[in-house]
Amino acid sequence: MNPKRSAVYPGTFDPITNGHVDLVRRAAGIFDRVVIGIAANPGKAPLFPMEKRVELARVVLEEVPNVNVLGYSGLTVDFAREQGCGIVIRGLRAVTDFEFEFQLANMSRHLAPEVDYVFLTPKENFTFISSTLVREIAQLGGDVSRFVPPVVALALAARRNG
Ligand SMILES: Nc1ncnc2c1ncn2[C@@H]1O[C@H](COP(=O)(O)OP(=O)(O)OP(=O)(O)O)[C@@H](O)[C@H]1O
Ligand SMILES: [Mg+2]
């Protein structure tokens, strides 16, 4: 398969939000195959273990036929190569995302010149959603049901109640 028709969408997805889902659906409409790569990312001290983040994303994206969800550790470009993907998808919510994403894409190009980055923007009512804010609100007992799929809201509530 042409590697430019297959894309990896990497992130921590701790947990997956409606913003991520919006981006995945857009990507799935553009590329033949989209692999959601859930980074172990121990440095970020995630709230959910990688297996749980993968499970939640799988449940949420079950009905999108050309999407797979996999966990990975190591470099994103290595994961993209292993998966035969020549494209990496990233999301831009606002200018605040730009600087970091621009740096990341350029560094990645030095490591793997054959991999291209494609940036997508979500529907505007998802631009303010981040996993960090969702985790914080949920941990403090706030209602996150408008920002995440129902199964994720349940997992956050279960996590809070211990
Ligand atoms: N609401 C959103 N709309 C569009 N893109 C998003 C959204 N949330 C995250 N992304 C993008 O998805 C990719 C993976 O993001 P990541 O897993 O770090 O999510 P995050 O919400 O930024 O989480 P955290 O707050 O923990 O950093 C990044 O490119 C990020 O810009
Ligand atoms: Mg982030």
Coordinates of C-alpha atoms and ligand atoms in Angstrom, one line a residue:
M1 CA 0.0 0.0 0.0
N2 CA 1.2 3.6 -0.8
P3 CA 2.6 4.9 2.6
K4 CA 1.1 8.3 1.7
R5 CA -2.4 6.9 1.9
S6 CA -1.8 5.6 5.5
A7 CA -1.6 8.0 8.5
V8 CA -0.6 7.6 12.1
Y9 CA -2.3 9.9 14.6
P10 CA -0.1 9.9 17.7
G11 CA -0.8 11.2 21.1
T12 CA -1.2 10.4 24.8
F13 CA -5.0 10.3 24.6
D14 CA -5.2 10.4 28.4
P15 CA -8.2 10.1 27.9
I16 CA -9.6 10.4 24.3
T17 CA -11.8 13.5 24.0
N18 CA -14.5 14.7 21.5
G19 CA -11.7 16.8 19.9
H20 CA -9.6 13.8 19.2
V21 CA -12.6 11.9 17.8
D22 CA -13.4 14.8 15.5
L23 CA -9.9 14.7 14.1
V24 CA -9.9 11.0 13.7
R25 CA -13.1 11.1 11.7
R26 CA -11.7 13.8 9.4
A27 CA -8.5 11.9 8.9
A28 CA -10.4 8.7 8.2
G29 CA -12.2 10.5 5.5
I30 CA -9.0 11.6 3.8
F31 CA -6.7 8.5 4.2
D32 CA -7.2 4.9 3.4
R33 CA -6.0 3.8 6.8
V34 CA -5.6 5.7 10.1
V35 CA -3.6 4.2 13.0
I36 CA -4.2 5.9 16.3
G37 CA -0.9 5.5 18.1
I38 CA -1.2 5.8 21.9
A39 CA 2.1 6.7 23.3
A40 CA 3.1 5.1 26.6
N41 CA 4.5 8.5 27.6
P42 CA 5.6 7.6 31.2
G43 CA 7.2 11.1 31.5
K44 CA 3.7 12.6 31.4
A45 CA 2.6 10.4 34.4
P46 CA -0.7 9.6 32.7
L47 CA -3.9 9.2 34.7
F48 CA -4.9 6.0 32.8
P49 CA -2.5 3.2 32.0
M50 CA -1.8 2.7 28.3
E51 CA -3.9 -0.4 28.1
K52 CA -6.9 1.5 29.4
R53 CA -6.3 4.5 27.0
V54 CA -6.1 2.0 24.1
E55 CA -9.3 0.2 25.3
L56 CA -11.3 3.5 25.6
A57 CA -10.2 4.7 22.1
R58 CA -11.1 1.3 20.6
V59 CA -14.6 1.4 22.1
V60 CA -15.2 4.9 21.0
L61 CA -13.9 4.4 17.4
E62 CA -15.3 0.9 17.0
E63 CA -17.6 1.8 14.1
V64 CA -15.0 3.7 12.0
P65 CA -13.9 0.9 9.6
N66 CA -10.5 2.2 8.5
V67 CA -9.2 3.1 12.0
N68 CA -7.0 0.9 14.2
V69 CA -5.9 1.7 17.8
L70 CA -2.4 0.6 19.0
G71 CA -0.2 1.4 21.9
Y72 CA 3.5 2.2 21.3
S73 CA 6.6 3.3 23.1
G74 CA 9.6 4.8 21.4
L75 CA 9.9 7.3 18.6
T76 CA 6.7 8.2 16.7
V77 CA 8.6 8.1 13.4
D78 CA 9.7 4.6 14.2
F79 CA 6.2 3.6 15.0
A80 CA 5.0 5.2 11.7
R81 CA 7.6 3.3 9.7
E82 CA 6.7 0.0 11.4
Q83 CA 3.1 0.6 10.5
G84 CA 3.9 1.5 6.9
C85 CA 2.6 5.0 7.4
G86 CA 4.1 7.9 5.5
I87 CA 1.9 10.6 7.2
V88 CA 1.6 11.8 10.7
I89 CA -1.6 13.7 11.7
R90 CA -1.5 16.3 14.4
G91 CA -4.2 18.7 15.6
L92 CA -4.1 22.4 15.8
R93 CA -6.5 24.0 18.3
A94 CA -5.1 27.5 18.4
V95 CA -1.9 29.4 17.8
T96 CA -0.8 28.1 21.2
D97 CA -0.4 24.6 19.7
F98 CA 1.5 26.0 16.7
E99 CA 5.0 26.6 18.1
F100 CA 5.3 23.2 19.7
E101 CA 3.8 21.3 16.7
F102 CA 6.1 23.2 14.3
Q103 CA 9.2 22.3 16.2
L104 CA 8.1 18.7 16.5
A105 CA 7.4 18.4 12.8
N106 CA 10.7 19.9 11.9
M107 CA 12.7 17.7 14.3
S108 CA 10.8 14.7 13.0
R109 CA 11.7 15.5 9.4
H110 CA 15.4 15.4 10.4
L111 CA 14.9 12.0 11.9
A112 CA 12.7 10.6 9.1
P113 CA 12.6 12.7 5.9
E114 CA 10.1 10.4 4.2
V115 CA 7.4 11.0 6.8
D116 CA 5.2 14.1 6.3
Y117 CA 3.1 15.9 8.9
V118 CA -0.5 16.9 8.1
F119 CA -2.3 19.3 10.5
L120 CA -6.0 19.3 10.9
T121 CA -8.3 21.6 12.8
P122 CA -11.4 20.5 14.7
K123 CA -14.9 21.8 14.5
E124 CA -14.7 25.1 16.3
N125 CA -16.7 24.0 19.4
F126 CA -14.0 21.5 20.1
T127 CA -11.1 23.9 20.0
F128 CA -11.0 24.5 23.7
I129 CA -10.9 20.8 24.7
S130 CA -7.7 19.2 26.0
S131 CA -7.2 16.0 27.9
T132 CA -5.5 17.9 30.7
L133 CA -8.5 20.1 31.3
V134 CA -10.9 17.2 31.1
R135 CA -8.8 15.3 33.7
E136 CA -8.7 18.3 36.0
I137 CA -12.4 19.0 35.8
A138 CA -13.3 15.3 36.4
Q139 CA -10.9 14.9 39.3
L140 CA -12.6 17.9 40.9
G141 CA -16.1 16.4 40.4
G142 CA -17.1 18.6 37.4
D143 CA -19.3 17.5 34.5
V144 CA -17.2 16.5 31.5
S145 CA -20.0 14.8 29.5
R146 CA -20.0 17.5 26.8
F147 CA -16.3 17.0 26.2
V148 CA -15.8 13.3 26.1
P149 CA -17.7 10.2 24.8
P150 CA -20.0 8.6 27.5
V151 CA -17.7 5.6 28.1
V152 CA -14.8 8.0 28.8
A153 CA -17.0 10.0 31.3
L154 CA -17.8 6.8 33.1
A155 CA -14.2 5.7 33.3
L156 CA -13.2 9.1 34.7
A157 CA -16.0 8.9 37.3
A158 CA -14.9 5.4 38.2
R159 CA -11.3 6.6 38.5
R160 CA -12.3 9.4 40.8
N161 CA -14.4 7.2 43.1
G162 CA -11.4 4.9 43.3
Ligands
LIG1 N1 -9.7 19.4 20.9 C1 -8.7 19.1 20.0 N2 -8.9 19.4 18.7 C2 -7.9 19.2 17.8 N3 -6.8 18.6 18.1 C3 -6.6 18.1 19.3 C4 -7.5 18.4 20.4 N4 -7.0 17.8 21.5 C5 -5.8 17.3 21.2 N5 -5.5 17.5 19.9 C6 -4.3 17.1 19.2 O1 -4.2 15.7 19.3 C7 -2.8 15.4 19.3 C8 -2.5 14.5 20.5 O2 -2.8 15.2 21.6 P1 -2.7 14.8 23.1 O3 -2.9 13.3 23.3 O4 -1.5 15.4 23.7 O5 -4.0 15.5 23.7 P2 -4.1 16.8 24.6 O6 -5.6 17.1 24.7 O7 -3.2 17.9 24.1 O8 -3.6 16.2 25.9 P3 -2.7 16.8 27.1 O9 -3.6 18.0 27.6 O10 -2.6 15.7 28.0 O11 -1.5 17.3 26.4 C9 -2.0 16.7 19.3 O12 -1.7 17.0 18.0 C10 -3.1 17.7 19.8 O13 -2.8 19.0 19.3
MG2 MG -1.2 17.8 24.3

